[in-house]
Tab-separated table of C-alpha atoms and ligand atoms in Angstrom:
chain	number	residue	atom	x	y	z
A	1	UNK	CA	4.036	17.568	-9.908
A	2	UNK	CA	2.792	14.220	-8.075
A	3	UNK	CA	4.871	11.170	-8.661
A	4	UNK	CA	2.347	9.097	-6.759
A	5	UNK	CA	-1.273	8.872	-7.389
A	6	UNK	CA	-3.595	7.220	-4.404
A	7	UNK	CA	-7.593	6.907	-4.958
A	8	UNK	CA	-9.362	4.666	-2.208
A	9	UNK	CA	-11.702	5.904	0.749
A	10	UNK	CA	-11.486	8.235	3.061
A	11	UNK	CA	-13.520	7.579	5.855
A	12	UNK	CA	-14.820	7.633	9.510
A	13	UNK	CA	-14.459	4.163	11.079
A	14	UNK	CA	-16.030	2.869	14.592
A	15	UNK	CA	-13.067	0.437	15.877
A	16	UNK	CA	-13.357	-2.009	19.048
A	17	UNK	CA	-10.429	-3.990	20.150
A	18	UNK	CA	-9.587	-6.023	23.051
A	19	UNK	CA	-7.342	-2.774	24.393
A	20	UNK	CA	-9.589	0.099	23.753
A	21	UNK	CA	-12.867	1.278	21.273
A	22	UNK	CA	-12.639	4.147	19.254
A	23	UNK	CA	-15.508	6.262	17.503
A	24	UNK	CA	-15.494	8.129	14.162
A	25	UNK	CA	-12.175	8.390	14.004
A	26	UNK	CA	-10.369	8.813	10.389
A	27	UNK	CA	-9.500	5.928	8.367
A	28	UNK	CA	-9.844	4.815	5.227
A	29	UNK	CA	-7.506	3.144	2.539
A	30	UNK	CA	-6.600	5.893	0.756
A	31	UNK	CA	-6.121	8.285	3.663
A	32	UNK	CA	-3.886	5.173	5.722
A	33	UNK	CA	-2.141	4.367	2.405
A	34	UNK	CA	-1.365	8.780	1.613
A	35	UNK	CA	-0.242	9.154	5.560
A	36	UNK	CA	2.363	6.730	5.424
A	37	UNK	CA	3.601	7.419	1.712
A	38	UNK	CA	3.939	10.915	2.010
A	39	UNK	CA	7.207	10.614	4.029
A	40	UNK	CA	8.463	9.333	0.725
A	41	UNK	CA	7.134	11.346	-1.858
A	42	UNK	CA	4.920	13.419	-3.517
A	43	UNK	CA	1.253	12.150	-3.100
A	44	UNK	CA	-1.777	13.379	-5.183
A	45	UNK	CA	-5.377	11.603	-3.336
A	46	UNK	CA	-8.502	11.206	-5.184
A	47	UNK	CA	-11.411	10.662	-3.225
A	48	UNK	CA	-14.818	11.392	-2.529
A	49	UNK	CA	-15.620	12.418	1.906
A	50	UNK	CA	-19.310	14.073	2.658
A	51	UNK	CA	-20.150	17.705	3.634
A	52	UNK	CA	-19.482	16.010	7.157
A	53	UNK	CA	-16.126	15.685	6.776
A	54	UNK	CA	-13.475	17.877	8.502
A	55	UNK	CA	-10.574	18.407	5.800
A	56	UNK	CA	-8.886	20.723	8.573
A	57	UNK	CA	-8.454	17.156	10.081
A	58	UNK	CA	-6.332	16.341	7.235
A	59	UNK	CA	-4.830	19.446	6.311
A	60	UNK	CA	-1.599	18.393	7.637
A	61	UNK	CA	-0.888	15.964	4.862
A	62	UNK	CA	0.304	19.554	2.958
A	63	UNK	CA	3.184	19.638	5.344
A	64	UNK	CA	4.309	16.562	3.725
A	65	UNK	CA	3.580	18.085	0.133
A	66	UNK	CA	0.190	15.342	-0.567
A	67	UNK	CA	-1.976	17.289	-2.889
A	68	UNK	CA	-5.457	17.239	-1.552
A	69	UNK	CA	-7.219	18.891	-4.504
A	70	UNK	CA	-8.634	15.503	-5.774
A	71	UNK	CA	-10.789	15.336	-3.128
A	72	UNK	CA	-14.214	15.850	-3.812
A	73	UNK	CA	-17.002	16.797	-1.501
A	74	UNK	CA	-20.644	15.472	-2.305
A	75	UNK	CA	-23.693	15.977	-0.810
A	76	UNK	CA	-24.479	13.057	1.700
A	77	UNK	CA	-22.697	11.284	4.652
A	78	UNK	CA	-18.491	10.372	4.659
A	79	UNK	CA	-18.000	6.546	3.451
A	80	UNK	CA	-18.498	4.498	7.408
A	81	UNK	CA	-16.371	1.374	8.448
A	82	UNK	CA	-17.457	-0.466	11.650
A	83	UNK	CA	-14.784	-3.377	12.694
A	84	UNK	CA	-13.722	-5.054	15.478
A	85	UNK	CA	-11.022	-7.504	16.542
A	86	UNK	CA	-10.863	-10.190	19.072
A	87	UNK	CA	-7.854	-11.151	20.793
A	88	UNK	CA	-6.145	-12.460	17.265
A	89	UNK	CA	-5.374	-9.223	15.868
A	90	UNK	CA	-4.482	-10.855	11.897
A	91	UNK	CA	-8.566	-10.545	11.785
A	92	UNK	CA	-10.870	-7.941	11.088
A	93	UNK	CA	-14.709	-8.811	11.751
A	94	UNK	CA	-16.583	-5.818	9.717
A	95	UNK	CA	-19.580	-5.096	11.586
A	96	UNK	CA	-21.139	-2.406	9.117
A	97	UNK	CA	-20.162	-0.825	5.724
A	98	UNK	CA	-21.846	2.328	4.884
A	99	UNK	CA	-21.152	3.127	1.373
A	100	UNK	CA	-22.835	6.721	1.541
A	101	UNK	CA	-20.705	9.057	-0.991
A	102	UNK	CA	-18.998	6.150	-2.257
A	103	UNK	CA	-22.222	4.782	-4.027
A	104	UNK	CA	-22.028	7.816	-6.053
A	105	UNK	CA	-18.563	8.093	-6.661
A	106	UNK	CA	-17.146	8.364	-10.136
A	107	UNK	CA	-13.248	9.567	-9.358
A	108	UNK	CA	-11.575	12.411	-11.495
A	109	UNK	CA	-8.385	12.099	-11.758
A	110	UNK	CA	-7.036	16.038	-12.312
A	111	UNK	CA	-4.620	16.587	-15.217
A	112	UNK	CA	-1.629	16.791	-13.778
A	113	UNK	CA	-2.367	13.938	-11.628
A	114	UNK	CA	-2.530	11.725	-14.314
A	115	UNK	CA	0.963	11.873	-15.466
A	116	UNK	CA	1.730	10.043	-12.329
A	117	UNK	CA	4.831	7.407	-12.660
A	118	UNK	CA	2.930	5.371	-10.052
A	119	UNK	CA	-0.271	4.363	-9.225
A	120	UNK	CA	-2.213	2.815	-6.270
A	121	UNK	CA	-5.495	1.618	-6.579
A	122	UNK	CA	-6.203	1.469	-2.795
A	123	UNK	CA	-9.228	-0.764	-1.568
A	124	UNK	CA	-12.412	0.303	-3.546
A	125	UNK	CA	-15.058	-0.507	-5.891
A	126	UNK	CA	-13.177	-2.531	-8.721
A	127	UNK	CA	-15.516	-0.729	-11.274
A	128	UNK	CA	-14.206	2.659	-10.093
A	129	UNK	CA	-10.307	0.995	-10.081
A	130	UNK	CA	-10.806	0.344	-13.965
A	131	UNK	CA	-12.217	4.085	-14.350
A	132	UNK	CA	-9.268	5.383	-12.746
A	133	UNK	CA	-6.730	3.238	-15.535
A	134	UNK	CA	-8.791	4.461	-18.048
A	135	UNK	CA	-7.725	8.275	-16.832
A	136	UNK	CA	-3.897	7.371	-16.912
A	137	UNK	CA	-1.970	9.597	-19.230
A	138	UNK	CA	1.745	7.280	-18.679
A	139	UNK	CA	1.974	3.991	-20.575
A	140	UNK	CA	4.664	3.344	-18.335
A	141	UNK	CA	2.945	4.173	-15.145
A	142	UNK	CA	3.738	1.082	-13.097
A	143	UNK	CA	-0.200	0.404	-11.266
A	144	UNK	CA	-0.706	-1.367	-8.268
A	145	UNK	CA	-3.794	-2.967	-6.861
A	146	UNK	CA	-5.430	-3.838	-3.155
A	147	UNK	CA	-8.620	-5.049	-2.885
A	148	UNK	CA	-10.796	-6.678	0.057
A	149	UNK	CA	-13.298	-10.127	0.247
A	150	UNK	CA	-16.118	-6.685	0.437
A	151	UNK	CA	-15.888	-6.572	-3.451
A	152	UNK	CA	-13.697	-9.947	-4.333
A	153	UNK	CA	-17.417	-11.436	-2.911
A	154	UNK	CA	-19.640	-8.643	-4.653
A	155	UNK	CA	-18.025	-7.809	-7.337
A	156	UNK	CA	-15.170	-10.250	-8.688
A	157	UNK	CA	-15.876	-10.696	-12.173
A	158	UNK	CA	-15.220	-6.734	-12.561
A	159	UNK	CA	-11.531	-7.325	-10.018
A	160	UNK	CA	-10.969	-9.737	-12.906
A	161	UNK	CA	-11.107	-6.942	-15.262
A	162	UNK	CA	-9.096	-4.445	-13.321
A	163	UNK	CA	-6.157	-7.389	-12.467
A	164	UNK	CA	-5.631	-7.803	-16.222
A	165	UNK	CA	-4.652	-3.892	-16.250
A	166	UNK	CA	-2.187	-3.843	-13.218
A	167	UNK	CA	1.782	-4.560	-12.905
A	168	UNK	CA	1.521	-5.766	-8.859
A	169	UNK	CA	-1.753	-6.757	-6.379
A	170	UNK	CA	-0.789	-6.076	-2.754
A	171	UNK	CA	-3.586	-8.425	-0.632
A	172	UNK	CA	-3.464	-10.233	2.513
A	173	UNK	CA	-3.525	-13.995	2.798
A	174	UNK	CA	-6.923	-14.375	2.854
A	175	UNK	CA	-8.390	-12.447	0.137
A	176	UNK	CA	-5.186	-14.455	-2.273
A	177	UNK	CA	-7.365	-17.630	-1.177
A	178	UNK	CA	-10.150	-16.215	-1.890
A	179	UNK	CA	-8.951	-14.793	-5.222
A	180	UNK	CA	-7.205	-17.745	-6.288
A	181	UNK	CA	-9.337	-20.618	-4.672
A	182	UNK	CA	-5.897	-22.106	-3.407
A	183	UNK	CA	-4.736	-22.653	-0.158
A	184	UNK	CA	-1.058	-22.688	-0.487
A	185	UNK	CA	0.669	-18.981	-1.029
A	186	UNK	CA	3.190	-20.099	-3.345
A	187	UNK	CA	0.422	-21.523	-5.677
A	188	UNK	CA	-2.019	-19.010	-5.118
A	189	UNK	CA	0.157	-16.297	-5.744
A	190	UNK	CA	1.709	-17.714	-9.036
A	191	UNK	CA	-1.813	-18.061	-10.185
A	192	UNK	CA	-3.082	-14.551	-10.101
A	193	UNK	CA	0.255	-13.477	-11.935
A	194	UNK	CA	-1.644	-15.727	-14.645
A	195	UNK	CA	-4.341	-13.086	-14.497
A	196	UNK	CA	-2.130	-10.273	-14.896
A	197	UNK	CA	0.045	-8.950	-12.402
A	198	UNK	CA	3.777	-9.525	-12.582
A	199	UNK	CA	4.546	-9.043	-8.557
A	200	UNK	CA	2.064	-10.928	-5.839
A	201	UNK	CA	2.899	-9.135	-2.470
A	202	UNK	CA	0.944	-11.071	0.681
A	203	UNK	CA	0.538	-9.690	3.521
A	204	UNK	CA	0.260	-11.709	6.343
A	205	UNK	CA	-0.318	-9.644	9.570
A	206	UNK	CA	2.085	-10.641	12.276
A	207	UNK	CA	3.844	-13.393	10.211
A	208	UNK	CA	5.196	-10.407	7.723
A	209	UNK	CA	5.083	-10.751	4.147
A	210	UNK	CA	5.465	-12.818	1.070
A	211	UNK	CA	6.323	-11.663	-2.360
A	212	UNK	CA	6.740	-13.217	-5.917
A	213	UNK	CA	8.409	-11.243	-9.135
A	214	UNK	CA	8.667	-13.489	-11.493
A	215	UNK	CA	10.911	-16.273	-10.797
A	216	UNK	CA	12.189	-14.205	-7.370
A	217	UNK	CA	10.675	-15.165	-4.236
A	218	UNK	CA	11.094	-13.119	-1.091
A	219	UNK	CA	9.947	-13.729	2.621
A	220	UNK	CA	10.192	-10.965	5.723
A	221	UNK	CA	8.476	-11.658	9.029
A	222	UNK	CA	6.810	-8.113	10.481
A	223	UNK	CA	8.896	-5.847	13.025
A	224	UNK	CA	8.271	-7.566	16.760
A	225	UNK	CA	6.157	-5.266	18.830
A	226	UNK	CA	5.799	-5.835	22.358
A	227	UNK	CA	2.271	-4.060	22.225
A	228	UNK	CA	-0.234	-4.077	19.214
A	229	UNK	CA	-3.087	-1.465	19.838
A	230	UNK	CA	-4.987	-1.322	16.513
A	231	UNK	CA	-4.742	-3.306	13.366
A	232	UNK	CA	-6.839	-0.812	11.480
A	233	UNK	CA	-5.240	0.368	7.990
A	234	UNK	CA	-1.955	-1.214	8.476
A	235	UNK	CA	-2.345	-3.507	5.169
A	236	UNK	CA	-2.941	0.611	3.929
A	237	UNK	CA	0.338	1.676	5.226
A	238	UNK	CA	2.200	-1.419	4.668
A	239	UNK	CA	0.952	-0.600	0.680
A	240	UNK	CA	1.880	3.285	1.492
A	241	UNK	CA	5.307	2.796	3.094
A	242	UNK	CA	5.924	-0.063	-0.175
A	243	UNK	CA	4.941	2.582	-2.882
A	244	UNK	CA	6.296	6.009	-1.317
A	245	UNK	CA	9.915	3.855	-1.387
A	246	UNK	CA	9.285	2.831	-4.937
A	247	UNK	CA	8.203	6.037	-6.209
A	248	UNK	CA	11.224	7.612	-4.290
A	249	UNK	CA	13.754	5.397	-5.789
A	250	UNK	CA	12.236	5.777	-8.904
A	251	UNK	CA	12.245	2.154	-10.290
A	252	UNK	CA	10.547	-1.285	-9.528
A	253	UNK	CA	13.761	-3.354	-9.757
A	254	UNK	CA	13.681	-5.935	-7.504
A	255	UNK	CA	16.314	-5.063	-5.361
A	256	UNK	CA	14.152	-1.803	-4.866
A	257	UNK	CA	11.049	-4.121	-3.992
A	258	UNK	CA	12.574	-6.062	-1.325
A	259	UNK	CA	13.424	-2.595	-0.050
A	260	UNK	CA	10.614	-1.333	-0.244
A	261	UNK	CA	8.974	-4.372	1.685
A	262	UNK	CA	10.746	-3.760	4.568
A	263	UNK	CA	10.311	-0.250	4.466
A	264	UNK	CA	6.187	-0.872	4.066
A	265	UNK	CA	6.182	-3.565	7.212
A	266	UNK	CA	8.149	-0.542	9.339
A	267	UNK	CA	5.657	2.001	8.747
A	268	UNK	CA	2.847	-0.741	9.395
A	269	UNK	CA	4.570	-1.565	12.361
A	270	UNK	CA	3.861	2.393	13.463
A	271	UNK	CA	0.440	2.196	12.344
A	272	UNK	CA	-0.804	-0.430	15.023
A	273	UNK	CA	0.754	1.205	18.399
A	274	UNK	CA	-2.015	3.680	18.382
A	275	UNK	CA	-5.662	4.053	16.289
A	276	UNK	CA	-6.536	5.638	13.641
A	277	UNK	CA	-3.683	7.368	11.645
A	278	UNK	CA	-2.424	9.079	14.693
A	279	UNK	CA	0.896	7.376	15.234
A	280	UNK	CA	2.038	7.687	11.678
A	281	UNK	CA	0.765	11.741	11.774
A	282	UNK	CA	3.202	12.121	14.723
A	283	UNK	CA	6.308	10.030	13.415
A	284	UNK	CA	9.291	11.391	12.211
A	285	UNK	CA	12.422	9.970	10.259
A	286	UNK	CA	14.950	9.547	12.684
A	287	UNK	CA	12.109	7.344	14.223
A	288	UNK	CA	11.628	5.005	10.909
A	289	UNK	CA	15.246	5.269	10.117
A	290	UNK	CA	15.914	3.956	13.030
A	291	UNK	CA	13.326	0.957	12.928
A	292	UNK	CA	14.607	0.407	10.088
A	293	UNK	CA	18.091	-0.306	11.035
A	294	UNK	CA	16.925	-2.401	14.078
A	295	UNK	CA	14.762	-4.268	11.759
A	296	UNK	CA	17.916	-5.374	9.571
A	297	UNK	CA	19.686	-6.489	12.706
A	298	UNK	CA	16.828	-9.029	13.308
A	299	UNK	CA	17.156	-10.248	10.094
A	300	UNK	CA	21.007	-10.443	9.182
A	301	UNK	CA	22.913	-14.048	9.564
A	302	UNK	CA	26.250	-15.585	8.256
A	303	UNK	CA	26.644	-18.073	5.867
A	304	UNK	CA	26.227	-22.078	6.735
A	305	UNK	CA	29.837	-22.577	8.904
A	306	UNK	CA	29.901	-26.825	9.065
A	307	UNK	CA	30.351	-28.707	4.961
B	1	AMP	P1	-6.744	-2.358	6.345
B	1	AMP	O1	-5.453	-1.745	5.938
B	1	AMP	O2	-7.085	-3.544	5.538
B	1	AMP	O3	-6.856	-2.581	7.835
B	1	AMP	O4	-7.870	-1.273	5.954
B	1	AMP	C1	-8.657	-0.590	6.889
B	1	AMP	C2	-9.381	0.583	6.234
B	1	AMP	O5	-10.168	0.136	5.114
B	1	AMP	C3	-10.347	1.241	7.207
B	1	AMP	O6	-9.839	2.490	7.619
B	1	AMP	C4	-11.674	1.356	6.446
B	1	AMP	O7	-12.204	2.650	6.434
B	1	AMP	C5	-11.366	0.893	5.025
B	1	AMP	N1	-12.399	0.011	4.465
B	1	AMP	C6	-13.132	-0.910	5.114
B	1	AMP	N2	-14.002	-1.528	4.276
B	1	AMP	C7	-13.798	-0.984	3.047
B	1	AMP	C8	-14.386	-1.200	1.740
B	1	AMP	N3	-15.359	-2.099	1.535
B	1	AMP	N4	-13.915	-0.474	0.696
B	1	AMP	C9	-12.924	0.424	0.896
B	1	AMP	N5	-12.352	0.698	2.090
B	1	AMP	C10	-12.767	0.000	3.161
């Protein structure tokens, strides 16, 4: 039984940096966000690849116990991403997005799937995000939303919709100004939780992360890396590191959140020494434990010592 249900894209992206270019490689929310959770705990993905796609590629994902059934394979080409990034790495420039399968897509959510405690609508059409919460068996399922300025731009009147349905939105910085026509986080972010959600999480690249719950406010900066390669899918496994905690622990106190925000910038800060998924496919737990830990150090101080 899954305690953590994913739909989003899988996908073949085309990704240029300033260090390196890489071609058809796998990506995709969903398949960023299910690679990084699934150290965690138990994953169930629902999405749509075309007769193109090699699920041998993915087949590893068992090993971690993700349930792959959920994916569907239609007729037509896998769901394209072209990016690049200049020398500020915070930035994605998409070059092309070929919807292919996707335009078809209507997600089934299996049976058993839908009993899910938790849910993450990764980055996808907001119609198809409000299909999904209309499969969900659990009244308590706790239902978390990412989106992108692709559909806040194309389709926002129907994000509107979905944000009403959802406990949390995890966005960057950008797409909260775009959402919430503010400027200033703080603002911005207590404004969408008039739409809906009780928890804002920003992220904000290499300046780390900002979240409101409720009245709680809480700030961590991301894990310094001498050497970023690729920025690709790390908001994905920033959101898959963030859930797999919560669904591990069970609960979405916020003691667990705060957790669980530090536990989502260490896997991110995996994600972007190598492209595609491939560092997170080769990690390990000593290896995140031990970020982890390092990651406290940098952040633990004393109490004010002059009155
Ligand atoms: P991020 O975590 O924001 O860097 O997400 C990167 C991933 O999002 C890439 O692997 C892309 O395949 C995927 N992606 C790009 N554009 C879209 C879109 N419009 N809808 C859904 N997924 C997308």
């Amino acid at each position: 039984m899954i305690k953590l249900l994913v739909v989003g894209t899988v996908a073949y992206d085309s990704i240029e940096t300033p260090f390196g270019k890489a071609d058809n490689v796998l990506g995709g929310s969903a398949l960023h966000f299910t690679n990084a959770a699934s150290f965690f705990t138990d994953v169930g993905l629902v999405a749509t690849v075309g007769k193109d796609f090699k699920l041998s590629d993915i087949a590893f994902l068992k090993d971690r116990n993700v349930d792959l059934s959920g994916i569907k394979v239609d007729e037509g080409k896998t769901f394209r991403w072209e990016g690049k990034y200049g020398y500020d790495l915070n930035t994605a420039i998409t070059l092309k997005t070929e919807l292919n399968v996707i335009e078809n897509f209507k997600p089934h959510v299996p049976d058993d799937f839908a009993e899910a405690d938790f849910v993450f609508l990764a980055n996808i059409d907001p119609v198809l995000q409000s299909h999904v919460i209309d499969q969900i068996k659990k009244p308590t399922a706790i239902v978390v939303l990412d989106t992108m300025n692709f559909w806040i731009e194309n389709r926002f009147n129907e994000l509107m919709d979905v944000m009403r349905r959802v406990d949390m939105i995890v966005v960057n910085e950008a797409e909260l100004r775009e959402i919430s026509k503010e400027h200033s986080l703080v603002k911005g972010a207590r404004k969408i939780m008039t739409y809906g959600p009780t928890s804002v999480v920003v992220k904000r690249g290499e300046y780390g992360v900002m979240m409101m719950s409720g009245e709680e406010l809480f700030l961590c900066p991301a894990y310094p890396l001498e050497d970023v390669f690729d920025p690709t899918g790390a908001g994905d496994t920033f959101a898959g590191g963030f859930m797999g905690y919560i669904a591990n622990m069970g609960d979405a106190s916020i003691a667990t959140l705060k957790q669980a925000i530090i536990t989502g910038s260490v896997m991110a800060s995996f994600n972007v020494e190598d492209f595609s998924i491939n560092r997170i496919k080769g990690l390990n737990y000593p290896e995140i434990k031990g970020r982890y830990g390092a990651f406290r150090n940098c952040l633990q101080f004393g109490d004010i010592a002059f009155d």
